[in-house]
Tab-separated table of C-alpha atoms in Angstrom:
chain	number	residue	atom	x	y	z
I	1	MET	CA	-0.238	-0.098	0.070
I	2	CYS	CA	1.400	3.531	-0.928
I	3	ASN	CA	0.882	5.714	2.097
I	4	LEU	CA	3.870	8.294	0.938
I	5	TYR	CA	4.713	9.954	-2.180
I	6	SER	CA	6.026	13.480	-3.299
I	7	GLU	CA	5.414	16.075	-6.028
I	8	THR	CA	8.014	18.573	-6.578
I	9	LYS	CA	7.017	19.974	-10.022
I	10	GLY	CA	5.089	23.190	-10.871
I	11	VAL	CA	1.871	23.818	-12.696
I	12	GLN	CA	3.712	24.250	-15.894
I	13	ALA	CA	5.084	20.869	-15.607
I	14	ILE	CA	1.793	19.182	-15.097
I	15	ARG	CA	0.076	21.433	-17.983
I	16	ALA	CA	2.799	19.883	-20.062
I	17	ILE	CA	1.383	16.576	-19.676
I	18	VAL	CA	-2.447	17.014	-18.489
I	19	LYS	CA	-3.837	19.250	-21.501
I	20	GLY	CA	-6.480	21.929	-21.546
I	21	PHE	CA	-7.043	23.269	-18.109
I	22	GLU	CA	-7.113	26.753	-17.021
I	23	ARG	CA	-8.646	26.686	-13.635
I	24	GLY	CA	-6.300	26.207	-11.342
I	25	ARG	CA	-3.245	27.431	-13.464
I	26	GLU	CA	-2.561	30.082	-10.728
I	27	LEU	CA	-1.891	27.933	-7.825
I	28	ASN	CA	1.447	28.581	-6.498
I	29	PHE	CA	2.123	25.401	-4.275
I	30	PRO	CA	5.682	24.605	-2.974
I	31	PRO	CA	7.496	21.652	-3.703
I	32	LEU	CA	6.013	18.803	-1.697
I	33	PRO	CA	8.914	15.960	-0.932
I	34	ALA	CA	6.698	14.138	1.593
I	35	ILE	CA	2.699	13.775	0.950
I	36	PHE	CA	1.038	11.623	3.700
I	37	PRO	CA	-2.487	10.474	4.030
I	38	ASP	CA	-4.826	13.448	4.694
I	39	GLY	CA	-2.208	15.827	3.373
I	40	LEU	CA	-3.492	18.506	0.821
I	41	ALA	CA	-1.843	17.850	-2.579
I	42	PRO	CA	-2.222	18.865	-6.403
I	43	VAL	CA	-4.955	16.896	-8.442
I	44	VAL	CA	-6.603	17.425	-11.987
I	45	THR	CA	-10.048	16.248	-12.326
I	46	ARG	CA	-12.876	17.267	-15.121
I	47	ASP	CA	-16.373	18.340	-14.501
I	48	ALA	CA	-18.786	15.764	-15.666
I	49	GLU	CA	-21.324	18.319	-16.936
I	50	THR	CA	-18.921	21.100	-18.444
I	51	GLY	CA	-16.277	18.973	-19.453
I	52	GLU	CA	-13.880	21.479	-18.069
I	53	ARG	CA	-10.502	20.404	-16.513
I	54	ALA	CA	-9.110	22.059	-13.295
I	55	LEU	CA	-6.364	21.855	-10.963
I	56	LYS	CA	-7.252	21.254	-7.403
I	57	MET	CA	-5.841	20.966	-3.871
I	58	MET	CA	-7.216	18.062	-2.385
I	59	ARG	CA	-7.169	15.761	0.666
I	60	TRP	CA	-5.766	12.571	0.467
I	61	GLY	CA	-7.810	9.533	1.284
I	62	PHE	CA	-11.570	8.605	1.139
I	63	PRO	CA	-13.601	8.133	4.483
I	64	PRO	CA	-13.831	4.243	5.308
I	65	PRO	CA	-16.564	2.208	4.476
I	66	PRO	CA	-19.099	2.086	7.410
I	67	ASN	CA	-18.411	-1.290	8.036
I	68	VAL	CA	-14.277	-0.770	8.467
I	69	PRO	CA	-12.985	0.153	11.958
I	70	GLY	CA	-10.366	2.617	12.671
I	71	GLY	CA	-11.502	5.496	10.812
I	72	ARG	CA	-8.255	6.071	8.876
I	73	PRO	CA	-8.597	7.659	5.494
I	74	VAL	CA	-8.689	4.910	2.528
I	75	THR	CA	-5.675	6.191	0.387
I	76	ASN	CA	-5.758	3.346	-2.112
I	77	VAL	CA	-8.149	1.559	-4.602
I	78	ARG	CA	-7.690	-2.079	-5.518
I	79	ASN	CA	-11.373	-3.602	-5.849
I	80	THR	CA	-12.727	-1.413	-8.618
I	81	ALA	CA	-15.954	-3.643	-8.498
I	82	SER	CA	-16.877	-2.914	-5.146
I	83	ASN	CA	-20.338	-0.694	-4.539
I	84	TYR	CA	-18.100	1.617	-2.518
I	85	TRP	CA	-15.568	2.762	-5.233
I	86	LYS	CA	-18.157	2.211	-8.302
I	87	PRO	CA	-19.813	5.648	-7.912
I	88	SER	CA	-16.504	7.535	-8.214
I	89	LEU	CA	-15.419	5.929	-11.260
I	90	LYS	CA	-17.560	7.893	-13.298
I	91	THR	CA	-16.519	10.475	-15.697
I	92	GLY	CA	-16.168	13.669	-13.608
I	93	GLN	CA	-15.037	11.820	-10.522
I	94	ARG	CA	-11.940	10.241	-11.757
I	95	CYS	CA	-8.813	12.198	-11.440
I	96	VAL	CA	-4.973	12.281	-12.342
I	97	VAL	CA	-2.538	12.708	-9.339
I	98	PRO	CA	0.924	14.501	-10.103
I	99	VAL	CA	3.874	12.444	-8.624
I	100	THR	CA	7.522	12.802	-8.886
I	101	ALA	CA	8.415	9.752	-6.668
I	102	PHE	CA	6.607	7.167	-4.680
I	103	CYS	CA	7.345	5.160	-1.300
I	104	GLU	CA	6.924	1.663	-0.580
I	105	TYR	CA	7.982	-0.122	2.667
I	106	GLN	CA	10.197	-2.893	2.588
I	107	ASP	CA	7.923	-6.022	3.368
I	108	GLY	CA	8.820	-7.065	7.221
I	109	SER	CA	10.505	-3.728	7.790
I	110	LYS	CA	9.943	0.128	8.214
I	111	VAL	CA	12.588	1.015	5.493
I	112	PRO	CA	11.380	3.386	3.204
I	113	THR	CA	12.052	2.720	-0.422
I	114	TRP	CA	11.687	5.393	-3.012
I	115	PHE	CA	10.627	4.706	-6.697
I	116	ALA	CA	10.735	7.123	-9.532
I	117	ARG	CA	10.898	7.208	-13.419
I	118	PRO	CA	14.722	6.879	-14.738
I	119	ALA	CA	16.136	10.300	-15.161
I	120	GLN	CA	15.549	12.174	-18.550
I	121	GLY	CA	18.705	14.374	-19.352
I	122	ASP	CA	19.150	16.729	-16.401
I	123	ASP	CA	15.393	15.861	-15.027
I	124	SER	CA	16.182	13.603	-12.250
I	125	ARG	CA	12.497	13.108	-11.331
I	126	PRO	CA	10.357	13.062	-14.545
I	127	LEU	CA	6.886	13.727	-13.856
I	128	PHE	CA	4.030	11.073	-13.812
I	129	PHE	CA	0.591	10.539	-12.794
I	130	PHE	CA	-1.459	7.972	-10.598
I	131	ALA	CA	-4.988	7.097	-11.864
I	132	GLY	CA	-7.307	8.429	-9.244
I	133	VAL	CA	-10.690	9.028	-8.023
I	134	SER	CA	-12.123	12.012	-6.406
I	135	ARG	CA	-15.259	13.191	-4.318
I	136	LYS	CA	-16.696	15.605	-2.215
I	137	TRP	CA	-17.374	14.659	1.398
I	138	THR	CA	-18.660	16.705	4.456
I	139	GLY	CA	-17.170	16.140	8.140
I	140	ILE	CA	-13.738	16.616	9.996
I	141	ARG	CA	-10.486	15.985	8.556
I	142	GLY	CA	-6.808	16.965	9.894
I	143	THR	CA	-5.230	16.260	13.122
I	144	LYS	CA	-6.890	16.309	16.798
I	145	LYS	CA	-4.832	19.448	17.546
I	146	ASP	CA	-5.837	21.341	14.104
I	147	PRO	CA	-9.195	19.768	13.142
I	148	VAL	CA	-10.773	21.156	9.941
I	149	GLU	CA	-14.863	20.951	9.680
I	150	GLY	CA	-16.766	21.446	6.375
I	151	GLU	CA	-17.031	20.042	2.940
I	152	HIS	CA	-13.607	18.530	1.657
I	153	LEU	CA	-12.343	17.567	-1.646
I	154	LEU	CA	-11.005	14.266	-1.299
I	155	TYR	CA	-8.956	11.615	-3.323
I	156	SER	CA	-7.602	8.157	-3.644
I	157	PHE	CA	-5.892	6.316	-6.398
I	158	LEU	CA	-5.791	2.859	-7.870
I	159	THR	CA	-3.146	0.052	-7.164
I	160	ILE	CA	-2.563	-3.091	-8.951
I	161	GLU	CA	-0.271	-6.263	-8.663
I	162	PRO	CA	3.452	-5.306	-8.659
I	163	ASN	CA	6.022	-5.290	-11.645
I	164	ARG	CA	9.335	-6.849	-10.889
I	165	VAL	CA	10.744	-3.548	-9.911
I	166	VAL	CA	8.306	-3.262	-6.923
I	167	ALA	CA	7.678	-6.806	-5.892
I	168	PRO	CA	11.173	-7.354	-4.113
I	169	VAL	CA	10.124	-4.292	-1.846
I	170	HIS	CA	6.141	-4.638	-1.646
I	171	ALA	CA	4.871	-7.980	-3.164
I	172	LYS	CA	1.261	-7.117	-2.680
I	173	ALA	CA	0.419	-3.851	-4.831
I	174	MET	CA	1.667	-0.923	-6.663
I	175	PRO	CA	0.174	2.466	-7.567
I	176	VAL	CA	-1.227	2.901	-11.261
I	177	MET	CA	0.879	4.991	-13.377
I	178	LEU	CA	0.088	7.140	-16.165
I	179	ILE	CA	2.989	8.954	-17.877
I	180	GLU	CA	1.614	10.080	-21.255
I	181	PRO	CA	-0.977	13.151	-22.277
I	182	ALA	CA	-3.232	10.302	-24.065
I	183	MET	CA	-3.237	7.989	-21.045
I	184	CYS	CA	-4.613	10.699	-18.886
I	185	ASP	CA	-6.834	11.634	-21.683
I	186	GLN	CA	-8.175	8.291	-21.222
I	187	TRP	CA	-8.396	8.006	-17.754
I	188	LEU	CA	-10.116	11.609	-17.310
I	189	ASP	CA	-12.416	11.341	-20.501
I	190	GLY	CA	-13.047	7.584	-21.181
I	191	THR	CA	-16.038	5.520	-20.183
I	192	PRO	CA	-15.380	3.635	-16.886
I	193	GLU	CA	-14.635	0.594	-18.715
I	194	GLU	CA	-12.024	2.424	-21.298
I	195	ALA	CA	-10.199	3.989	-18.136
I	196	LEU	CA	-10.000	0.562	-16.056
I	197	LYS	CA	-8.017	-0.611	-18.932
I	198	LEU	CA	-5.341	1.354	-17.474
I	199	GLN	CA	-5.230	-0.332	-14.273
I	200	VAL	CA	-2.494	-2.754	-14.965
I	201	PRO	CA	1.233	-3.058	-13.429
I	202	ALA	CA	3.634	-0.443	-14.909
I	203	PRO	CA	6.337	-1.667	-17.442
I	204	GLU	CA	9.606	-2.377	-15.678
I	205	ASP	CA	11.370	0.227	-17.717
I	206	TRP	CA	9.062	2.784	-16.209
I	207	LEU	CA	10.907	2.944	-12.693
I	208	THR	CA	13.824	2.415	-10.614
I	209	ILE	CA	14.685	2.727	-6.940
I	210	VAL	CA	16.218	6.278	-6.260
I	211	SER	CA	16.702	6.103	-2.402
I	212	ARG	CA	16.136	4.205	0.646
I	213	GLY	CA	15.955	5.092	4.143
I	214	PRO	CA	14.550	8.867	4.312
I	215	ARG	CA	10.612	9.617	4.774
I	216	LYS	CA	10.940	12.131	2.043
I	217	ASP	CA	12.134	12.517	-1.479
I	218	GLU	CA	13.918	15.953	-2.926
I	219	GLY	CA	15.554	14.502	-5.810
């Protein structure tokens, strides 16, 4: 389960891959070398009625299903056939999540291992995206010391069985990766059936291990 990732690129880098959004291009967020569950991060979504794309800051993690104890945000989606997730797979609620690296903890330990795309020239952390879902939710989020009550925009992202790069570290799952404009378009604009064709393990040459140990990635 991926519960830590980074996003250190700005709006222009996002717009170079996810085309056609004007709303949110004024956002000025800092590099985010460590994004944890319940944290705020940039997400691109599409309005189901207008077709307009927008970059928004959303909070990571859906509320848990009613029968799940603990109350922790649900950050990863695997079973897309579940009635809990089906409504969020409609056009207009699917989203793409900008990422520069993601972390999986070495199975049987608490050692963070960071994965990123191989460097491209001087770019040590080429941008990619997770295939995500989003929704509105009203309630209390944040910490006990700093609770935030009201309506929240929430996101989570899909996982799939790991490829041979990730599996030796985390044998259960890896996030669903999108690296090209056409893939982002398919996820945002396609039917649920078309979009879910992208829920496959990433090719092995898409990923490399870039560090172990730290709980943030600033590469």
